[in-house]
């Protein structure tokens, strides 16, 4: 019998918008991981300072221990978003740890030191309330048990959805908040009763290091760990981190809920709401976390505390699990409302304990009526509810149906559960080895993903990089306009709007307009005694011909204004006659209605990234090329070079693949080369004339070794234009100390910072961090 | 016999660039005008304070008297430019004078007070060198004579041109500067010898107020002036403002030139270079104006002091006269080089005197050989030189040939001269009346041209207006990019770059990007509790249909995103059903692939121009309309309204003409009207739905009367976006004190300031002045 709430279901079914809203909602995750050394010992270093003070970074804190990183996502509007958010935070933290440290991927701890050596999280002051609370916990529960780590899943329904329900189903004189309280109590009740199923399906802690605790039927491994025979989740068992006594609560009314907790506090079983370690809690983010303020303001969301880290997933939790928990909570809403009296609660607690420690044996589930139901039957009852309302309300949503199918498989076959898979791996590789391998792979994955912000791949790389830096440093990020790469970053009271990573409030408007206008920029630089290539644009043949005397004796380039291929270009590096000049002008005009005559300045072009008074990065750009090995063809060498995971197409990755198009073929043919030719060992073959990264060019970070004369020149050029954040392109002459022959080609008001963050060669410059430091210093 | 320098001519002829350069060069004018009251009396008010301190405004100063405005153009690169510059300055000054004051258009003074009441120009300190110098002049020459006003014409050849001549014709060991000195001496010599011709052709002072001076054969007029019988230029005669003794100078060498002046100073005939009142002077702007520094640095340009104000021209001098003077100086360069000994100089002085006082009688001209040549023959000799080199070097230049033809006519017929024409007018209208009429017409012309900067009509009106304000306040203006309306304004050490009049360094970049993005702007305003119309954009029919609940109960507009004509728009001002909403959505989608649903906010739209903390202007805009008189048809009323000189097309004038196109015809037909219908008296007929000025709308300045609540709101909205200069569009509800129903439609980062400067009704707001005050405060 599928006991769903038919009133709700049929009401929702009438309105497609309502069904859509039901399956949305707000999501937030909190995830803890111990930091671990390569040998598997708890890392005893300090929480990395790049994250700033724990009190101020809302996303990256420590939990009980200084060695226990806590990642907290912002509130997200979908499972997809919260999955991306926790993955991004996990990757950000992984890459910011001290060298060789990794995130321990299991809820159950790694090798930990003696009780007295477990470091309690430190705060800016010794008597910070968070510190005092942790010291209390250390005394009350011991430090060791605090190292159990897990995931908290915070959820609220769409308020618009609840308002529609309220309009339709409110009791007389009932307020919206009272209605909401009742909704969340209903869900909590369902959760408490059926959490054994959630633990069976999501538990990931079947093993622990010997000595951490004692659990029956836990078999020792070769590396001194113990695997609980049919165990699923040590943390959710009585050996986990729980209140000393099970705290039974009245879930039938909000007043009852509040007064039953109040009674536990009065009786001294817990000393505050904060210590109320129920697997589900009703919460309100606008309160001061006291019971009184919750009573006053009512429920805003619910928090699920029963979720284990899943070491099979690089980020600790799968999207499918997130969806399932969501469906589990929706099931609570859509189920018939049964009472959950304190007596029933003990039955639920017993079911939880049984599954946590012996779940793989699929013991029968005790019902509230004290009648046992076979495990499979009990589980299927709930999963079928889910299948049923999914088919009723969102018949086209295959993803959610698949989530339920997977759970049904795990129900039918215990070996398919997360816990069983982990136990198998541990048996195979050892407890430490398996988890350390996972940690290492997870770090490698984070590194491979370093340049992107998962879920924001539609935005520019420089914006994705900035976003990651922002979260790392605890800045709130609001997307003001995705397609325009418009972010607002906030830290405390201060906020800065940033477009395309470098368009900020620091630069004034007219400076940007000046930089946009090459002619004006050159004029202003020249007026300030900074050398720029002298040049003229012409649209009239006659005027162009008359300009000979302006260029006679100089090295010059004459070119059609909008050419791409070098067609129609004449370069005079030595003396040239008036006739040769005029001929070159005519050639250029034969390709375009506008031509440019520009002084040719020999040397290499470098990009200097200036912020304020400082050059934060210098890049040398080299045209697309391959270097021969005497064995492979040019085509093969290009393909080999393109296999670098940082090379992609369409600006989705920091470097672009070298193309094999007409430009490259032409460039080869100009060197009397073909694609199948085999260059000599160490012979460099250029595939492009231009050095742009966007056409497969190489970028080399030379920030540290660049002559300070040129860094000063770049800063001076930016200052002359009053630019704060800009890219300065400088031609450094063949003899770099021949300073007077350097020239500035361009000031770029929208420098592509990701070039510096992920160069082809040389160290990565953390441009996102630099921008934030500059904006918020 | 045409004694031209055949070497020069044939050299120049060989190179078209050289001929082009010969006829270019650098030009500057200084022009004095007395300020006069409507009754013709010298105005005794102070020099207007809007021009700033005389010491600091390089363009608008005073000459000897506080009542004598001096206008000084910047150095210009063509006759065209310098003509425009002096016209602009003349117009700027005319409009900035105290009410009822005008510029006296003749070199010879108007009604002047007694000697002791003529005010000497005042400076910031009583012992300012300029003040002391003027006090010396008052004693030495008397104040009255100082009131003679005129035009100084400064000129230099293109340096590139002179360098080419130098390369070809330099003497051994001669420096370029020495060559240049010699060139300008040659020109000066020609000028001194032939200036009688220039005076004949340009002189404009044949009359004076009785009592100003005494000249033979000066016939009294009815209004107590005297017309010199055949006179041309009192100012250039011995009765004009000259050194007490004619100072003869050695023009054959630069050393000779310097030492001969030095001798006059030593002898006490003048007390400094400054008092050397020769009709032509060699000058260098980089010197401290002493003879010593001129001797050291050499000649940079020449100054012609013999040009009279021409009251036949509203700005005091015609373009044709400017061209003729230029040709006259070129003739000096291209003529054979004759010696001009001191004896010859007396002959030249005598010729000048003869022409200045009796020129219309065409007396014979004494040659250096003491042989007289008939006037016509002597004149034609020089004019034919000009015709000759023009045909040789610029055969296609009809404009310059016409200039010479006109001079030839004046030679042949004295009645055609400027002086004769003036004398005729004076006889007809009286001395005061004629000149006061000219002054009044000139002021009216300045007013009609108030919105434009002559010669910059290719730039936006707001930029032209800003440029005028800049010159008025003595700011240097560099055009950095004409097509982009890019100016640099400088005052002392400070400079500000401005694009399109309001894009300045005051605004930060990201604020502008925010204002550019309507969605982000609305979000930020709303976050700061400023009401904006709530709205949604949709590209999917299904999503749009689902949005009913977001709008139910509101007044809304549903429209295709890019409609122009009101087609496909539904406005719901009262309750609407879901069915009606969905129908409207479908209609909108039938016209466009994107639609907008927006809250409808009833009221009138006003534009507030904010600068910093202040609303500097408020404008009400009304859709294109005519008001009936019961007599004329709509078409006639439109034509009548369009005859306003401030209405033009293509944004060339502050207001646009009302069109008679399909939009207007459609709008009429929606009101059951046709073009030939005759509206009732006072019936307003709208020709457009939208209130844009660009489609013929009316603008009404309401700055002073606007409720301060809305001004504060505008400033607050700008501040929320961190905008410094912006246009804020506010809908003021039908009951204006119903403040909570006001809303902000838009923040505009590039407000069209000319709308405020030249409204259809109400006072003009000097937006250019306001911008400069804001930038340079």
PDB file of N, CA, C and O in Angstrom, chain A residues 17 20 478-481 484 486 488 497-499 503-505 507-510 512-514 517 520 523-524 527 543 546 749, chain B residues 17 20 478-481 484 486 488 497-499 503-505 507-510 512-514 517 520 523-524 527 543 546 749:
ATOM      1  N   UNK A  17       3.488  24.445 -12.937  1.00  0.00           N
ATOM      2  CA  UNK A  17       4.446  25.299 -12.248  1.00  0.00           C
ATOM      3  C   UNK A  17       4.709  24.768 -10.839  1.00  0.00           C
ATOM      4  O   UNK A  17       5.835  24.772 -10.341  1.00  0.00           O
ATOM      5  N   UNK A  20       7.028  21.857 -10.822  1.00  0.00           N
ATOM      6  CA  UNK A  20       8.374  22.373 -11.055  1.00  0.00           C
ATOM      7  C   UNK A  20       8.950  22.927  -9.746  1.00  0.00           C
ATOM      8  O   UNK A  20      10.096  22.682  -9.384  1.00  0.00           O
ATOM      9  N   UNK A 478      28.006  37.120  -6.034  1.00  0.00           N
ATOM     10  CA  UNK A 478      26.694  37.173  -6.688  1.00  0.00           C
ATOM     11  C   UNK A 478      26.919  37.317  -8.179  1.00  0.00           C
ATOM     12  O   UNK A 478      27.689  38.175  -8.604  1.00  0.00           O
ATOM     13  N   UNK A 479      26.240  36.495  -8.955  1.00  0.00           N
ATOM     14  CA  UNK A 479      26.326  36.664 -10.412  1.00  0.00           C
ATOM     15  C   UNK A 479      25.269  37.692 -10.806  1.00  0.00           C
ATOM     16  O   UNK A 479      24.083  37.458 -10.644  1.00  0.00           O
ATOM     17  N   UNK A 480      25.724  38.842 -11.279  1.00  0.00           N
ATOM     18  CA  UNK A 480      24.771  39.880 -11.679  1.00  0.00           C
ATOM     19  C   UNK A 480      24.288  39.652 -13.103  1.00  0.00           C
ATOM     20  O   UNK A 480      23.149  39.967 -13.433  1.00  0.00           O
ATOM     21  N   UNK A 481      25.161  39.153 -13.951  1.00  0.00           N
ATOM     22  CA  UNK A 481      24.765  38.839 -15.324  1.00  0.00           C
ATOM     23  C   UNK A 481      25.757  37.818 -15.868  1.00  0.00           C
ATOM     24  O   UNK A 481      26.913  38.140 -16.097  1.00  0.00           O
ATOM     25  N   UNK A 484      27.369  38.312 -19.341  1.00  0.00           N
ATOM     26  CA  UNK A 484      28.318  39.433 -19.372  1.00  0.00           C
ATOM     27  C   UNK A 484      29.470  39.246 -18.381  1.00  0.00           C
ATOM     28  O   UNK A 484      30.245  40.179 -18.158  1.00  0.00           O
ATOM     29  N   UNK A 486      29.520  39.199 -15.170  1.00  0.00           N
ATOM     30  CA  UNK A 486      29.340  40.299 -14.216  1.00  0.00           C
ATOM     31  C   UNK A 486      29.185  39.706 -12.821  1.00  0.00           C
ATOM     32  O   UNK A 486      28.169  39.071 -12.519  1.00  0.00           O
ATOM     33  N   UNK A 488      29.448  40.259  -8.463  1.00  0.00           N
ATOM     34  CA  UNK A 488      29.655  41.147  -7.323  1.00  0.00           C
ATOM     35  C   UNK A 488      30.350  40.333  -6.237  1.00  0.00           C
ATOM     36  O   UNK A 488      29.864  39.270  -5.851  1.00  0.00           O
ATOM     37  N   UNK A 497      31.924  45.334  -7.658  1.00  0.00           N
ATOM     38  CA  UNK A 497      31.381  44.699  -8.861  1.00  0.00           C
ATOM     39  C   UNK A 497      32.519  44.554  -9.863  1.00  0.00           C
ATOM     40  O   UNK A 497      33.333  45.471 -10.025  1.00  0.00           O
ATOM     41  N   UNK A 498      32.585  43.413 -10.493  1.00  0.00           N
ATOM     42  CA  UNK A 498      33.664  43.128 -11.437  1.00  0.00           C
ATOM     43  C   UNK A 498      33.055  42.517 -12.691  1.00  0.00           C
ATOM     44  O   UNK A 498      32.230  41.610 -12.602  1.00  0.00           O
ATOM     45  N   UNK A 499      33.440  43.064 -13.823  1.00  0.00           N
ATOM     46  CA  UNK A 499      33.002  42.457 -15.081  1.00  0.00           C
ATOM     47  C   UNK A 499      34.232  41.903 -15.787  1.00  0.00           C
ATOM     48  O   UNK A 499      35.269  42.567 -15.836  1.00  0.00           O
ATOM     49  N   UNK A 503      37.472  44.342 -15.161  1.00  0.00           N
ATOM     50  CA  UNK A 503      36.791  45.630 -15.298  1.00  0.00           C
ATOM     51  C   UNK A 503      36.190  45.968 -13.937  1.00  0.00           C
ATOM     52  O   UNK A 503      35.221  45.337 -13.514  1.00  0.00           O
ATOM     53  N   UNK A 504      36.777  46.923 -13.259  1.00  0.00           N
ATOM     54  CA  UNK A 504      36.434  47.160 -11.855  1.00  0.00           C
ATOM     55  C   UNK A 504      36.212  48.643 -11.586  1.00  0.00           C
ATOM     56  O   UNK A 504      36.398  49.492 -12.460  1.00  0.00           O
ATOM     57  N   UNK A 505      35.878  48.910 -10.349  1.00  0.00           N
ATOM     58  CA  UNK A 505      35.686  50.303  -9.938  1.00  0.00           C
ATOM     59  C   UNK A 505      37.006  51.043  -9.821  1.00  0.00           C
ATOM     60  O   UNK A 505      37.025  52.258  -9.660  1.00  0.00           O
ATOM     61  N   UNK A 507      39.315  51.436 -12.055  1.00  0.00           N
ATOM     62  CA  UNK A 507      39.653  52.223 -13.240  1.00  0.00           C
ATOM     63  C   UNK A 507      38.584  53.261 -13.524  1.00  0.00           C
ATOM     64  O   UNK A 507      37.395  52.996 -13.343  1.00  0.00           O
ATOM     65  N   UNK A 508      39.011  54.419 -13.954  1.00  0.00           N
ATOM     66  CA  UNK A 508      38.014  55.423 -14.288  1.00  0.00           C
ATOM     67  C   UNK A 508      37.612  55.276 -15.752  1.00  0.00           C
ATOM     68  O   UNK A 508      38.333  54.711 -16.575  1.00  0.00           O
ATOM     69  N   UNK A 509      36.434  55.764 -16.022  1.00  0.00           N
ATOM     70  CA  UNK A 509      35.789  55.496 -17.308  1.00  0.00           C
ATOM     71  C   UNK A 509      36.601  56.020 -18.481  1.00  0.00           C
ATOM     72  O   UNK A 509      36.853  55.307 -19.465  1.00  0.00           O
ATOM     73  N   UNK A 510      37.050  57.252 -18.362  1.00  0.00           N
ATOM     74  CA  UNK A 510      37.665  57.846 -19.544  1.00  0.00           C
ATOM     75  C   UNK A 510      39.027  57.207 -19.820  1.00  0.00           C
ATOM     76  O   UNK A 510      39.461  57.135 -20.963  1.00  0.00           O
ATOM     77  N   UNK A 512      39.614  54.076 -19.628  1.00  0.00           N
ATOM     78  CA  UNK A 512      39.299  52.905 -20.437  1.00  0.00           C
ATOM     79  C   UNK A 512      39.006  53.320 -21.878  1.00  0.00           C
ATOM     80  O   UNK A 512      39.453  52.682 -22.830  1.00  0.00           O
ATOM     81  N   UNK A 513      38.289  54.428 -22.029  1.00  0.00           N
ATOM     82  CA  UNK A 513      38.000  54.913 -23.380  1.00  0.00           C
ATOM     83  C   UNK A 513      39.282  55.302 -24.099  1.00  0.00           C
ATOM     84  O   UNK A 513      39.414  55.107 -25.303  1.00  0.00           O
ATOM     85  N   UNK A 514      40.222  55.855 -23.345  1.00  0.00           N
ATOM     86  CA  UNK A 514      41.526  56.196 -23.938  1.00  0.00           C
ATOM     87  C   UNK A 514      42.225  54.920 -24.406  1.00  0.00           C
ATOM     88  O   UNK A 514      42.720  54.835 -25.529  1.00  0.00           O
ATOM     89  N   UNK A 517      41.109  53.404 -27.560  1.00  0.00           N
ATOM     90  CA  UNK A 517      41.421  54.175 -28.761  1.00  0.00           C
ATOM     91  C   UNK A 517      42.945  54.199 -28.942  1.00  0.00           C
ATOM     92  O   UNK A 517      43.654  54.921 -28.257  1.00  0.00           O
ATOM     93  N   UNK A 520      44.709  57.641 -29.559  1.00  0.00           N
ATOM     94  CA  UNK A 520      44.787  58.505 -28.385  1.00  0.00           C
ATOM     95  C   UNK A 520      45.800  57.944 -27.385  1.00  0.00           C
ATOM     96  O   UNK A 520      46.604  58.681 -26.814  1.00  0.00           O
ATOM     97  N   UNK A 523      49.253  58.710 -28.513  1.00  0.00           N
ATOM     98  CA  UNK A 523      49.536  60.135 -28.359  1.00  0.00           C
ATOM     99  C   UNK A 523      49.897  60.466 -26.921  1.00  0.00           C
ATOM    100  O   UNK A 523      50.856  61.194 -26.645  1.00  0.00           O
ATOM    101  N   UNK A 524      49.123  59.931 -25.982  1.00  0.00           N
ATOM    102  CA  UNK A 524      49.356  60.261 -24.575  1.00  0.00           C
ATOM    103  C   UNK A 524      50.665  59.667 -24.083  1.00  0.00           C
ATOM    104  O   UNK A 524      51.419  60.311 -23.347  1.00  0.00           O
ATOM    105  N   UNK A 527      53.435  61.798 -25.597  1.00  0.00           N
ATOM    106  CA  UNK A 527      53.535  63.092 -24.915  1.00  0.00           C
ATOM    107  C   UNK A 527      54.298  62.971 -23.600  1.00  0.00           C
ATOM    108  O   UNK A 527      54.834  63.940 -23.090  1.00  0.00           O
ATOM    109  N   UNK A 543      47.234  60.655 -50.275  1.00  0.00           N
ATOM    110  CA  UNK A 543      47.807  61.093 -49.013  1.00  0.00           C
ATOM    111  C   UNK A 543      48.903  60.148 -48.551  1.00  0.00           C
ATOM    112  O   UNK A 543      49.939  60.567 -48.038  1.00  0.00           O
ATOM    113  N   UNK A 546      52.116  60.675 -50.268  1.00  0.00           N
ATOM    114  CA  UNK A 546      52.788  61.916 -49.860  1.00  0.00           C
ATOM    115  C   UNK A 546      53.529  61.772 -48.528  1.00  0.00           C
ATOM    116  O   UNK A 546      54.269  62.664 -48.129  1.00  0.00           O
ATOM    117  N   UNK A 749      42.908  47.298 -21.777  1.00  0.00           N
ATOM    118  CA  UNK A 749      42.103  47.514 -20.570  1.00  0.00           C
ATOM    119  C   UNK A 749      41.354  46.259 -20.152  1.00  0.00           C
ATOM    120  O   UNK A 749      40.729  46.235 -19.113  1.00  0.00           O
TER     121      UNK A 749
ATOM    122  N   UNK B  17      53.554  68.235 -52.483  1.00  0.00           N
ATOM    123  CA  UNK B  17      53.464  68.339 -51.025  1.00  0.00           C
ATOM    124  C   UNK B  17      53.933  69.709 -50.549  1.00  0.00           C
ATOM    125  O   UNK B  17      53.355  70.321 -49.651  1.00  0.00           O
ATOM    126  N   UNK B  20      51.385  72.364 -51.113  1.00  0.00           N
ATOM    127  CA  UNK B  20      50.357  72.199 -50.089  1.00  0.00           C
ATOM    128  C   UNK B  20      50.826  72.831 -48.770  1.00  0.00           C
ATOM    129  O   UNK B  20      50.080  73.551 -48.102  1.00  0.00           O
ATOM    130  N   UNK B 478      42.227  70.272 -26.463  1.00  0.00           N
ATOM    131  CA  UNK B 478      42.864  69.455 -27.504  1.00  0.00           C
ATOM    132  C   UNK B 478      41.850  68.434 -27.981  1.00  0.00           C
ATOM    133  O   UNK B 478      41.236  67.750 -27.160  1.00  0.00           O
ATOM    134  N   UNK B 479      41.705  68.324 -29.289  1.00  0.00           N
ATOM    135  CA  UNK B 479      40.832  67.277 -29.810  1.00  0.00           C
ATOM    136  C   UNK B 479      41.678  66.010 -29.942  1.00  0.00           C
ATOM    137  O   UNK B 479      42.612  65.966 -30.734  1.00  0.00           O
ATOM    138  N   UNK B 480      41.359  65.017 -29.145  1.00  0.00           N
ATOM    139  CA  UNK B 480      42.138  63.776 -29.204  1.00  0.00           C
ATOM    140  C   UNK B 480      41.615  62.864 -30.315  1.00  0.00           C
ATOM    141  O   UNK B 480      42.383  62.140 -30.927  1.00  0.00           O
ATOM    142  N   UNK B 481      40.320  62.884 -30.524  1.00  0.00           N
ATOM    143  CA  UNK B 481      39.736  62.103 -31.619  1.00  0.00           C
ATOM    144  C   UNK B 481      38.390  62.725 -31.966  1.00  0.00           C
ATOM    145  O   UNK B 481      37.447  62.643 -31.192  1.00  0.00           O
ATOM    146  N   UNK B 484      35.250  60.502 -32.341  1.00  0.00           N
ATOM    147  CA  UNK B 484      34.794  59.939 -31.065  1.00  0.00           C
ATOM    148  C   UNK B 484      34.441  61.020 -30.045  1.00  0.00           C
ATOM    149  O   UNK B 484      34.215  60.716 -28.874  1.00  0.00           O
ATOM    150  N   UNK B 486      36.264  63.184 -28.522  1.00  0.00           N
ATOM    151  CA  UNK B 486      37.252  62.989 -27.465  1.00  0.00           C
ATOM    152  C   UNK B 486      38.031  64.288 -27.275  1.00  0.00           C
ATOM    153  O   UNK B 486      38.810  64.669 -28.133  1.00  0.00           O
ATOM    154  N   UNK B 488      40.514  66.848 -24.699  1.00  0.00           N
ATOM    155  CA  UNK B 488      41.264  67.020 -23.455  1.00  0.00           C
ATOM    156  C   UNK B 488      41.162  68.483 -23.062  1.00  0.00           C
ATOM    157  O   UNK B 488      41.484  69.370 -23.860  1.00  0.00           O
ATOM    158  N   UNK B 497      40.424  64.432 -19.529  1.00  0.00           N
ATOM    159  CA  UNK B 497      39.972  63.942 -20.827  1.00  0.00           C
ATOM    160  C   UNK B 497      38.469  63.680 -20.729  1.00  0.00           C
ATOM    161  O   UNK B 497      37.992  63.148 -19.726  1.00  0.00           O
ATOM    162  N   UNK B 498      37.755  64.099 -21.746  1.00  0.00           N
ATOM    163  CA  UNK B 498      36.298  63.956 -21.743  1.00  0.00           C
ATOM    164  C   UNK B 498      35.876  63.396 -23.092  1.00  0.00           C
ATOM    165  O   UNK B 498      36.297  63.898 -24.134  1.00  0.00           O
ATOM    166  N   UNK B 499      35.057  62.368 -23.058  1.00  0.00           N
ATOM    167  CA  UNK B 499      34.499  61.855 -24.305  1.00  0.00           C
ATOM    168  C   UNK B 499      33.002  62.101 -24.278  1.00  0.00           C
ATOM    169  O   UNK B 499      32.345  61.872 -23.260  1.00  0.00           O
ATOM    170  N   UNK B 503      31.506  61.641 -20.476  1.00  0.00           N
ATOM    171  CA  UNK B 503      32.287  60.461 -20.090  1.00  0.00           C
ATOM    172  C   UNK B 503      33.636  60.960 -19.584  1.00  0.00           C
ATOM    173  O   UNK B 503      34.462  61.423 -20.363  1.00  0.00           O
ATOM    174  N   UNK B 504      33.810  60.877 -18.290  1.00  0.00           N
ATOM    175  CA  UNK B 504      34.957  61.544 -17.671  1.00  0.00           C
ATOM    176  C   UNK B 504      35.676  60.617 -16.701  1.00  0.00           C
ATOM    177  O   UNK B 504      35.249  59.494 -16.458  1.00  0.00           O
ATOM    178  N   UNK B 505      36.730  61.151 -16.136  1.00  0.00           N
ATOM    179  CA  UNK B 505      37.487  60.389 -15.131  1.00  0.00           C
ATOM    180  C   UNK B 505      36.738  60.290 -13.816  1.00  0.00           C
ATOM    181  O   UNK B 505      37.134  59.542 -12.930  1.00  0.00           O
ATOM    182  N   UNK B 507      33.756  59.138 -13.277  1.00  0.00           N
ATOM    183  CA  UNK B 507      33.015  57.897 -13.125  1.00  0.00           C
ATOM    184  C   UNK B 507      33.937  56.703 -13.208  1.00  0.00           C
ATOM    185  O   UNK B 507      34.878  56.697 -13.992  1.00  0.00           O
ATOM    186  N   UNK B 508      33.638  55.704 -12.387  1.00  0.00           N
ATOM    187  CA  UNK B 508      34.472  54.514 -12.481  1.00  0.00           C
ATOM    188  C   UNK B 508      33.883  53.562 -13.514  1.00  0.00           C
ATOM    189  O   UNK B 508      32.703  53.596 -13.843  1.00  0.00           O
ATOM    190  N   UNK B 509      34.762  52.722 -14.017  1.00  0.00           N
ATOM    191  CA  UNK B 509      34.435  51.899 -15.180  1.00  0.00           C
ATOM    192  C   UNK B 509      33.263  50.977 -14.917  1.00  0.00           C
ATOM    193  O   UNK B 509      32.308  50.890 -15.708  1.00  0.00           O
ATOM    194  N   UNK B 510      33.317  50.294 -13.785  1.00  0.00           N
ATOM    195  CA  UNK B 510      32.305  49.263 -13.596  1.00  0.00           C
ATOM    196  C   UNK B 510      30.924  49.883 -13.343  1.00  0.00           C
ATOM    197  O   UNK B 510      29.903  49.288 -13.679  1.00  0.00           O
ATOM    198  N   UNK B 512      29.766  52.373 -14.969  1.00  0.00           N
ATOM    199  CA  UNK B 512      29.233  52.581 -16.313  1.00  0.00           C
ATOM    200  C   UNK B 512      28.725  51.265 -16.890  1.00  0.00           C
ATOM    201  O   UNK B 512      27.655  51.206 -17.499  1.00  0.00           O
ATOM    202  N   UNK B 513      29.469  50.211 -16.656  1.00  0.00           N
ATOM    203  CA  UNK B 513      29.035  48.901 -17.154  1.00  0.00           C
ATOM    204  C   UNK B 513      27.728  48.480 -16.481  1.00  0.00           C
ATOM    205  O   UNK B 513      26.869  47.868 -17.099  1.00  0.00           O
ATOM    206  N   UNK B 514      27.597  48.837 -15.212  1.00  0.00           N
ATOM    207  CA  UNK B 514      26.345  48.548 -14.502  1.00  0.00           C
ATOM    208  C   UNK B 514      25.196  49.326 -15.146  1.00  0.00           C
ATOM    209  O   UNK B 514      24.132  48.782 -15.436  1.00  0.00           O
ATOM    210  N   UNK B 517      23.810  48.025 -18.290  1.00  0.00           N
ATOM    211  CA  UNK B 517      23.056  46.774 -18.179  1.00  0.00           C
ATOM    212  C   UNK B 517      21.799  47.028 -17.349  1.00  0.00           C
ATOM    213  O   UNK B 517      21.835  47.153 -16.133  1.00  0.00           O
ATOM    214  N   UNK B 520      20.980  44.665 -14.371  1.00  0.00           N
ATOM    215  CA  UNK B 520      21.832  44.835 -13.192  1.00  0.00           C
ATOM    216  C   UNK B 520      21.498  46.150 -12.488  1.00  0.00           C
ATOM    217  O   UNK B 520      21.410  46.216 -11.259  1.00  0.00           O
ATOM    218  N   UNK B 523      18.384  45.769 -10.490  1.00  0.00           N
ATOM    219  CA  UNK B 523      18.636  44.937  -9.324  1.00  0.00           C
ATOM    220  C   UNK B 523      19.290  45.742  -8.201  1.00  0.00           C
ATOM    221  O   UNK B 523      18.899  45.653  -7.034  1.00  0.00           O
ATOM    222  N   UNK B 524      20.288  46.530  -8.578  1.00  0.00           N
ATOM    223  CA  UNK B 524      21.026  47.280  -7.555  1.00  0.00           C
ATOM    224  C   UNK B 524      20.136  48.369  -6.946  1.00  0.00           C
ATOM    225  O   UNK B 524      20.152  48.594  -5.730  1.00  0.00           O
ATOM    226  N   UNK B 527      17.684  46.596  -4.639  1.00  0.00           N
ATOM    227  CA  UNK B 527      18.347  46.156  -3.404  1.00  0.00           C
ATOM    228  C   UNK B 527      18.508  47.304  -2.421  1.00  0.00           C
ATOM    229  O   UNK B 527      18.644  47.097  -1.220  1.00  0.00           O
ATOM    230  N   UNK B 543       7.528  29.446 -20.504  1.00  0.00           N
ATOM    231  CA  UNK B 543       7.963  30.132 -19.287  1.00  0.00           C
ATOM    232  C   UNK B 543       7.151  31.404 -19.055  1.00  0.00           C
ATOM    233  O   UNK B 543       6.782  31.726 -17.929  1.00  0.00           O
ATOM    234  N   UNK B 546       3.836  30.764 -17.617  1.00  0.00           N
ATOM    235  CA  UNK B 546       3.891  30.352 -16.209  1.00  0.00           C
ATOM    236  C   UNK B 546       4.074  31.534 -15.255  1.00  0.00           C
ATOM    237  O   UNK B 546       3.974  31.382 -14.047  1.00  0.00           O
ATOM    238  N   UNK B 749      24.236  56.627 -18.497  1.00  0.00           N
ATOM    239  CA  UNK B 749      25.624  57.053 -18.258  1.00  0.00           C
ATOM    240  C   UNK B 749      26.107  58.018 -19.320  1.00  0.00           C
ATOM    241  O   UNK B 749      27.188  58.556 -19.209  1.00  0.00           O
TER     242      UNK B 749
END
